Amino acid sequence: MMKFIAFNVREDEEKYFAQWEKETGNEVLRLPEMLDMTSVEKTKGFDGVLALQTGTYPSEMFAEFKKFGVKVFSIRNVGVDNVDLDAAKENGIVVTNVPAYSPNAIAEFSVTQLMQLLRNTTIFRNKVAKQDFRWAPYVGRELRSLTVGVIGTGRIGRAAINIYRGFGAKVIAYDLYPNPELKEQGIYVDSYDELFSQADVITLHMPATPNDHHLVNSEILNKMKDGSYIINTARGALVDTKALISALKSGKLAGAALDTYENESDIFNHDLSGKKIDDPIFKELLALDNVLVTPHIAFYTETAVENMVLISLNSAKSVCEDGTASTIVK
């Protein structure tokens, strides 16, 4: 019997962990707390560690894993920008992820958020609450009349492209590693500059790397069409929030939907009811009626949650049994 320990376990994940234990006969200790240097001691005696958090995992924990006999670190999400892969390799710890838990969940959400921006639903919701039922001057826009620029054409980006095309929108894209099928269709432009200058909507579906930090900055925003939109369901670090706010206030951007924020780890997935948020930039975002802020929930569907739990568990099990898994992060 293998023994795993899982951190950051939510109530909605519990039934899938229990289901897997029953089906495989292995044991999973579930904890609601984060994985950091104060909790890493609890991994002693376990074959593998599972976690899911937006905050950075401490590099030092991999040396502790090695000392405690942990063989695999399995994260229940795609992105590994918060994992020190070099430290893991130095200590002989295999890292796995969940490459695709539900691309459609994120793609659908990104389109849903854009549709709300195009039809000014936040503004009208606030007006109706005040019993102001006038329409003007908040006329909407139709998606089929817009050009959507998709950055990142992996599984999520391709799912988004299919949905946008279903609405009749023109879609262009940029990716460092173009998809052969999409390339044949002539969908790609050659640079970020081309994409940002041609598109009415920019939707981000790419991982975050040091090279892409603040990809969306004041310089690139100035190249966008007046009255355009930014949708970010990818990583907060891709967007310079101060520059975004300036563009929104000036009218350069008509709206933005942010499911992720560059300083989100102390805010998202926490109950801060009645508490002071000591982040003036975030509070400024919330005050804008042409911004939709959601707490990193684009992935959050029943299908995705089940896949995230089961794939991460099966990956850890495979590494412990066979020394390999299809989800190992290289």
Tab-separated table of C-alpha atoms in Angstrom:
chain	number	residue	atom	x	y	z
A	1	MET	CA	0.000	0.000	0.000
A	2	MET	CA	1.252	3.466	-0.924
A	3	LYS	CA	0.820	6.480	1.317
A	4	PHE	CA	0.290	9.969	-0.056
A	5	ILE	CA	-0.290	13.293	1.659
A	6	ALA	CA	-2.322	16.038	-0.014
A	7	PHE	CA	-2.242	19.719	0.931
A	8	ASN	CA	-4.736	22.506	0.167
A	9	VAL	CA	-7.580	19.990	-0.034
A	10	ARG	CA	-10.992	21.613	-0.446
A	11	GLU	CA	-14.336	20.116	0.510
A	12	ASP	CA	-15.333	19.745	-3.149
A	13	GLU	CA	-12.266	17.544	-3.781
A	14	GLU	CA	-12.893	15.216	-0.853
A	15	LYS	CA	-15.208	12.727	-2.570
A	16	TYR	CA	-12.731	12.133	-5.396
A	17	PHE	CA	-9.884	11.418	-2.977
A	18	ALA	CA	-12.141	8.999	-1.082
A	19	GLN	CA	-13.231	7.338	-4.330
A	20	TRP	CA	-9.608	6.804	-5.390
A	21	GLU	CA	-8.631	5.374	-1.999
A	22	LYS	CA	-11.479	2.877	-2.172
A	23	GLU	CA	-10.710	1.824	-5.740
A	24	THR	CA	-6.918	1.473	-5.338
A	25	GLY	CA	-6.516	0.448	-1.698
A	26	ASN	CA	-3.950	3.187	-1.117
A	27	GLU	CA	-4.004	5.840	1.599
A	28	VAL	CA	-4.223	9.619	1.211
A	29	LEU	CA	-3.965	11.949	4.181
A	30	ARG	CA	-5.866	15.106	3.297
A	31	LEU	CA	-4.993	18.462	4.842
A	32	PRO	CA	-6.598	21.865	4.214
A	33	GLU	CA	-3.399	23.806	4.933
A	34	MET	CA	-0.837	25.156	2.490
A	35	LEU	CA	2.450	23.445	1.804
A	36	ASP	CA	5.333	25.540	3.116
A	37	MET	CA	8.362	25.151	5.347
A	38	THR	CA	6.196	25.113	8.467
A	39	SER	CA	4.100	22.186	7.202
A	40	VAL	CA	6.690	20.231	5.200
A	41	GLU	CA	7.589	18.176	8.310
A	42	LYS	CA	4.224	16.426	7.900
A	43	THR	CA	5.398	14.783	4.663
A	44	LYS	CA	7.754	12.458	6.548
A	45	GLY	CA	6.947	8.801	5.893
A	46	PHE	CA	4.854	9.408	2.768
A	47	ASP	CA	5.652	8.160	-0.739
A	48	GLY	CA	4.301	11.219	-2.507
A	49	VAL	CA	3.053	14.745	-1.892
A	50	LEU	CA	0.141	16.415	-3.695
A	51	ALA	CA	-0.608	20.125	-3.610
A	52	LEU	CA	-2.481	22.937	-5.316
A	53	GLN	CA	-1.718	26.584	-4.577
A	54	THR	CA	-0.957	29.802	-6.426
A	55	GLY	CA	1.754	30.886	-3.998
A	56	THR	CA	5.363	29.821	-4.559
A	57	TYR	CA	6.475	26.479	-3.174
A	58	PRO	CA	9.727	26.914	-1.197
A	59	SER	CA	12.777	25.517	-2.981
A	60	GLU	CA	14.107	24.175	0.320
A	61	MET	CA	11.234	21.725	0.666
A	62	PHE	CA	12.716	19.371	-1.943
A	63	ALA	CA	15.746	18.679	0.248
A	64	GLU	CA	13.300	17.854	3.044
A	65	PHE	CA	11.355	15.553	0.737
A	66	LYS	CA	14.560	13.687	-0.070
A	67	LYS	CA	15.395	13.362	3.605
A	68	PHE	CA	11.894	12.093	4.388
A	69	GLY	CA	11.817	9.517	1.570
A	70	VAL	CA	9.276	11.288	-0.644
A	71	LYS	CA	9.579	10.159	-4.259
A	72	VAL	CA	7.152	12.357	-6.152
A	73	PHE	CA	5.625	15.828	-5.939
A	74	SER	CA	2.336	15.879	-7.851
A	75	ILE	CA	0.573	19.206	-8.376
A	76	ARG	CA	-3.134	19.245	-9.171
A	77	ASN	CA	-2.910	21.899	-11.889
A	78	VAL	CA	-1.083	22.739	-15.123
A	79	GLY	CA	1.262	25.612	-14.325
A	80	VAL	CA	4.650	24.937	-12.743
A	81	ASP	CA	5.906	28.528	-12.636
A	82	ASN	CA	5.708	28.403	-8.816
A	83	VAL	CA	7.808	25.210	-8.569
A	84	ASP	CA	11.632	25.210	-8.500
A	85	LEU	CA	12.183	22.373	-10.947
A	86	ASP	CA	15.968	22.620	-10.640
A	87	ALA	CA	15.778	22.094	-6.885
A	88	ALA	CA	13.476	19.123	-7.423
A	89	LYS	CA	15.891	17.560	-9.901
A	90	GLU	CA	18.896	18.140	-7.643
A	91	ASN	CA	17.156	16.214	-4.891
A	92	GLY	CA	15.825	13.419	-7.090
A	93	ILE	CA	12.168	14.363	-6.676
A	94	VAL	CA	9.938	13.681	-9.684
A	95	VAL	CA	7.421	16.455	-10.397
A	96	THR	CA	4.135	15.743	-12.186
A	97	ASN	CA	1.266	18.013	-13.139
A	98	VAL	CA	-2.186	17.764	-14.710
A	99	PRO	CA	-1.612	18.954	-18.291
A	100	ALA	CA	-5.312	19.142	-19.193
A	101	TYR	CA	-8.057	18.849	-16.598
A	102	SER	CA	-10.743	20.585	-18.668
A	103	PRO	CA	-9.669	22.986	-21.393
A	104	ASN	CA	-13.306	23.744	-22.141
A	105	ALA	CA	-13.951	24.936	-18.595
A	106	ILE	CA	-11.430	27.757	-18.936
A	107	ALA	CA	-12.230	28.536	-22.553
A	108	GLU	CA	-15.968	28.777	-21.867
A	109	PHE	CA	-15.376	31.013	-18.870
A	110	SER	CA	-13.176	33.414	-20.831
A	111	VAL	CA	-15.877	33.842	-23.460
A	112	THR	CA	-18.563	34.251	-20.789
A	113	GLN	CA	-16.616	37.076	-19.185
A	114	LEU	CA	-16.063	38.823	-22.508
A	115	MET	CA	-19.784	38.649	-23.307
A	116	GLN	CA	-20.564	40.382	-20.021
A	117	LEU	CA	-18.103	43.157	-20.841
A	118	LEU	CA	-19.510	43.608	-24.332
A	119	ARG	CA	-23.047	44.002	-22.962
A	120	ASN	CA	-22.084	46.138	-19.925
A	121	THR	CA	-23.786	43.784	-17.479
A	122	THR	CA	-21.950	45.114	-14.407
A	123	ILE	CA	-22.993	48.672	-15.219
A	124	PHE	CA	-26.622	47.664	-15.796
A	125	ARG	CA	-26.676	45.513	-12.655
A	126	ASN	CA	-25.582	48.530	-10.632
A	127	LYS	CA	-28.115	50.791	-12.396
A	128	VAL	CA	-30.988	48.376	-11.783
A	129	ALA	CA	-30.035	48.134	-8.093
A	130	LYS	CA	-30.551	51.921	-7.973
A	131	GLN	CA	-33.845	51.614	-9.918
A	132	ASP	CA	-32.310	53.412	-12.883
A	133	PHE	CA	-33.669	51.538	-15.910
A	134	ARG	CA	-32.385	53.792	-18.682
A	135	TRP	CA	-30.282	52.286	-21.481
A	136	ALA	CA	-28.114	55.080	-22.877
A	137	PRO	CA	-25.254	55.564	-23.298
A	138	TYR	CA	-24.188	51.960	-22.641
A	139	VAL	CA	-24.806	50.403	-26.031
A	140	GLY	CA	-23.380	46.891	-26.417
A	141	ARG	CA	-21.182	45.318	-29.056
A	142	GLU	CA	-21.632	42.047	-30.953
A	143	LEU	CA	-18.877	39.470	-30.794
A	144	ARG	CA	-19.338	38.474	-34.424
A	145	SER	CA	-18.199	41.951	-35.482
A	146	LEU	CA	-14.897	41.770	-33.567
A	147	THR	CA	-11.419	40.374	-34.130
A	148	VAL	CA	-10.255	38.196	-31.245
A	149	GLY	CA	-6.537	37.749	-30.663
A	150	VAL	CA	-5.679	34.502	-28.881
A	151	ILE	CA	-2.258	34.238	-27.239
A	152	GLY	CA	-1.384	30.601	-26.647
A	153	THR	CA	-2.910	27.885	-28.813
A	154	GLY	CA	-2.520	24.852	-26.606
A	155	ARG	CA	-5.546	22.853	-25.514
A	156	ILE	CA	-7.281	25.801	-23.820
A	157	GLY	CA	-6.499	28.286	-26.564
A	158	ARG	CA	-7.788	25.928	-29.257
A	159	ALA	CA	-10.999	25.333	-27.303
A	160	ALA	CA	-11.461	29.100	-27.048
A	161	ILE	CA	-10.846	29.535	-30.768
A	162	ASN	CA	-13.608	27.041	-31.575
A	163	ILE	CA	-16.072	28.897	-29.341
A	164	TYR	CA	-15.206	32.329	-30.738
A	165	ARG	CA	-15.552	31.034	-34.265
A	166	GLY	CA	-18.972	29.683	-33.323
A	167	PHE	CA	-20.045	33.244	-32.559
A	168	GLY	CA	-18.791	34.320	-35.968
A	169	ALA	CA	-15.807	36.337	-34.728
A	170	LYS	CA	-12.619	36.652	-36.736
A	171	VAL	CA	-9.812	34.942	-34.812
A	172	ILE	CA	-6.085	35.577	-35.058
A	173	ALA	CA	-3.423	34.030	-32.842
A	174	TYR	CA	0.170	34.072	-31.702
A	175	ASP	CA	2.185	31.207	-30.264
A	176	LEU	CA	5.908	30.558	-30.080
A	177	TYR	CA	5.095	26.966	-31.048
A	178	PRO	CA	2.322	27.128	-33.654
A	179	ASN	CA	-0.185	24.316	-33.978
A	180	PRO	CA	0.317	22.735	-37.462
A	181	GLU	CA	-3.399	22.500	-38.209
A	182	LEU	CA	-4.047	26.121	-37.246
A	183	LYS	CA	-0.965	27.221	-39.147
A	184	GLU	CA	-2.392	25.724	-42.320
A	185	GLN	CA	-5.524	27.802	-41.738
A	186	GLY	CA	-3.440	31.000	-41.718
A	187	ILE	CA	-4.610	32.009	-38.272
A	188	TYR	CA	-1.200	33.107	-36.904
A	189	VAL	CA	0.400	36.541	-36.994
A	190	ASP	CA	4.167	36.924	-36.713
A	191	SER	CA	4.494	39.020	-33.558
A	192	TYR	CA	2.820	40.312	-30.430
A	193	ASP	CA	2.813	43.787	-31.973
A	194	GLU	CA	0.730	42.564	-34.909
A	195	LEU	CA	-1.709	40.762	-32.660
A	196	PHE	CA	-2.244	43.638	-30.230
A	197	SER	CA	-2.616	46.225	-32.998
A	198	GLN	CA	-5.117	44.185	-35.035
A	199	ALA	CA	-7.346	42.667	-32.349
A	200	ASP	CA	-10.396	44.152	-30.635
A	201	VAL	CA	-10.049	41.522	-27.907
A	202	ILE	CA	-6.923	39.929	-26.462
A	203	THR	CA	-7.418	36.697	-24.540
A	204	LEU	CA	-4.476	35.089	-22.731
A	205	HIS	CA	-4.085	31.297	-22.659
A	206	MET	CA	-0.354	30.892	-22.113
A	207	PRO	CA	1.928	29.888	-19.236
A	208	ALA	CA	3.948	32.496	-17.341
A	209	THR	CA	7.710	32.550	-17.783
A	210	PRO	CA	10.305	35.144	-16.736
A	211	ASN	CA	10.456	36.269	-20.368
A	212	ASP	CA	6.728	37.008	-20.405
A	213	HIS	CA	6.510	38.921	-17.121
A	214	HIS	CA	4.239	41.927	-17.721
A	215	LEU	CA	3.770	41.007	-21.353
A	216	VAL	CA	0.740	43.300	-21.248
A	217	ASN	CA	2.383	46.605	-20.303
A	218	SER	CA	1.908	50.283	-21.095
A	219	GLU	CA	3.902	50.031	-24.319
A	220	ILE	CA	1.874	47.149	-25.718
A	221	LEU	CA	-1.417	48.605	-24.481
A	222	ASN	CA	-0.724	51.813	-26.402
A	223	LYS	CA	-0.566	49.726	-29.587
A	224	MET	CA	-4.074	48.365	-29.075
A	225	LYS	CA	-7.179	49.757	-30.716
A	226	ASP	CA	-9.124	52.306	-28.709
A	227	GLY	CA	-12.016	50.633	-26.922
A	228	SER	CA	-10.533	47.128	-26.918
A	229	TYR	CA	-10.659	44.409	-24.252
A	230	ILE	CA	-8.252	42.213	-22.281
A	231	ILE	CA	-9.252	38.775	-20.926
A	232	ASN	CA	-6.806	37.000	-18.593
A	233	THR	CA	-7.622	33.506	-17.357
A	234	ALA	CA	-3.974	32.445	-17.501
A	235	ARG	CA	-1.463	33.950	-15.046
A	236	GLY	CA	-1.524	37.259	-13.209
A	237	ALA	CA	2.163	37.957	-13.855
A	238	LEU	CA	1.412	38.382	-17.560
A	239	VAL	CA	-0.326	41.713	-16.914
A	240	ASP	CA	1.127	44.919	-15.498
A	241	THR	CA	-1.873	45.846	-13.377
A	242	LYS	CA	-0.933	49.498	-12.925
A	243	ALA	CA	-0.620	49.946	-16.688
A	244	LEU	CA	-3.917	48.124	-17.209
A	245	ILE	CA	-5.734	50.406	-14.759
A	246	SER	CA	-4.371	53.489	-16.519
A	247	ALA	CA	-5.580	52.181	-19.880
A	248	LEU	CA	-9.020	51.405	-18.445
A	249	LYS	CA	-9.375	54.829	-16.838
A	250	SER	CA	-8.249	56.680	-19.950
A	251	GLY	CA	-10.712	54.816	-22.171
A	252	LYS	CA	-7.954	53.173	-24.197
A	253	LEU	CA	-9.437	49.882	-23.014
A	254	ALA	CA	-13.199	49.442	-22.870
A	255	GLY	CA	-12.948	46.649	-20.338
A	256	ALA	CA	-10.968	43.828	-18.776
A	257	ALA	CA	-11.831	40.475	-17.237
A	258	LEU	CA	-9.268	39.177	-14.775
A	259	ASP	CA	-9.583	35.710	-13.301
A	260	THR	CA	-6.028	35.956	-12.071
A	261	TYR	CA	-4.037	38.787	-10.509
A	262	GLU	CA	-0.300	39.198	-10.072
A	263	ASN	CA	-0.548	39.506	-6.270
A	264	GLU	CA	-3.423	37.086	-5.756
A	265	SER	CA	-1.961	34.500	-3.375
A	266	ASP	CA	-2.999	36.360	-0.199
A	267	ILE	CA	-6.428	37.282	-1.580
A	268	PHE	CA	-7.962	34.622	-3.801
A	269	ASN	CA	-9.490	31.549	-2.172
A	270	HIS	CA	-9.519	33.300	1.223
A	271	ASP	CA	-12.538	34.622	3.135
A	272	LEU	CA	-11.658	38.258	3.744
A	273	SER	CA	-15.187	39.331	4.676
A	274	GLY	CA	-15.048	42.390	6.902
A	275	LYS	CA	-11.252	42.525	6.717
A	276	LYS	CA	-9.066	45.254	5.276
A	277	ILE	CA	-7.320	44.352	2.033
A	278	ASP	CA	-3.920	45.970	2.177
A	279	ASP	CA	-3.476	46.196	-1.585
A	280	PRO	CA	-4.355	49.593	-3.073
A	281	ILE	CA	-3.901	48.393	-6.663
A	282	PHE	CA	-6.371	45.545	-6.194
A	283	LYS	CA	-8.886	47.841	-4.504
A	284	GLU	CA	-8.580	50.249	-7.411
A	285	LEU	CA	-9.390	47.392	-9.794
A	286	LEU	CA	-12.484	46.438	-7.827
A	287	ALA	CA	-13.757	50.003	-7.957
A	288	LEU	CA	-13.871	50.069	-11.765
A	289	ASP	CA	-17.218	49.173	-13.328
A	290	ASN	CA	-15.603	48.097	-16.603
A	291	VAL	CA	-13.571	45.364	-14.881
A	292	LEU	CA	-14.677	41.857	-13.950
A	293	VAL	CA	-12.562	40.297	-11.202
A	294	THR	CA	-13.058	36.645	-10.278
A	295	PRO	CA	-10.925	34.636	-7.810
A	296	HIS	CA	-9.168	32.222	-10.191
A	297	ILE	CA	-12.289	30.135	-10.856
A	298	ALA	CA	-12.150	29.651	-14.631
A	299	PHE	CA	-11.115	26.023	-14.124
A	300	TYR	CA	-13.688	25.422	-11.397
A	301	THR	CA	-16.186	22.885	-12.744
A	302	GLU	CA	-17.102	19.416	-11.512
A	303	THR	CA	-15.331	17.809	-14.466
A	304	ALA	CA	-12.134	19.753	-13.880
A	305	VAL	CA	-12.005	19.152	-10.131
A	306	GLU	CA	-12.452	15.398	-10.585
A	307	ASN	CA	-9.746	15.252	-13.258
A	308	MET	CA	-7.310	17.335	-11.219
A	309	VAL	CA	-7.578	15.019	-8.226
A	310	LEU	CA	-7.598	11.692	-10.051
A	311	ILE	CA	-4.904	12.496	-12.603
A	312	SER	CA	-2.536	13.812	-9.929
A	313	LEU	CA	-3.110	10.731	-7.758
A	314	ASN	CA	-2.650	8.312	-10.647
A	315	SER	CA	0.495	10.152	-11.702
A	316	ALA	CA	1.993	9.849	-8.225
A	317	LYS	CA	1.008	6.186	-8.091
A	318	SER	CA	2.603	5.502	-11.480
A	319	VAL	CA	5.885	7.146	-10.475
A	320	CYS	CA	6.035	5.131	-7.262
A	321	GLU	CA	5.205	1.864	-9.010
A	322	ASP	CA	7.001	2.195	-12.346
A	323	GLY	CA	9.352	5.134	-11.918
A	324	THR	CA	7.608	7.093	-14.632
A	325	ALA	CA	4.340	8.747	-15.686
A	326	SER	CA	3.045	10.487	-18.796
A	327	THR	CA	2.563	13.682	-16.783
A	328	ILE	CA	6.154	14.152	-15.576
A	329	VAL	CA	7.272	17.764	-15.948
A	330	LYS	CA	10.547	17.836	-17.883
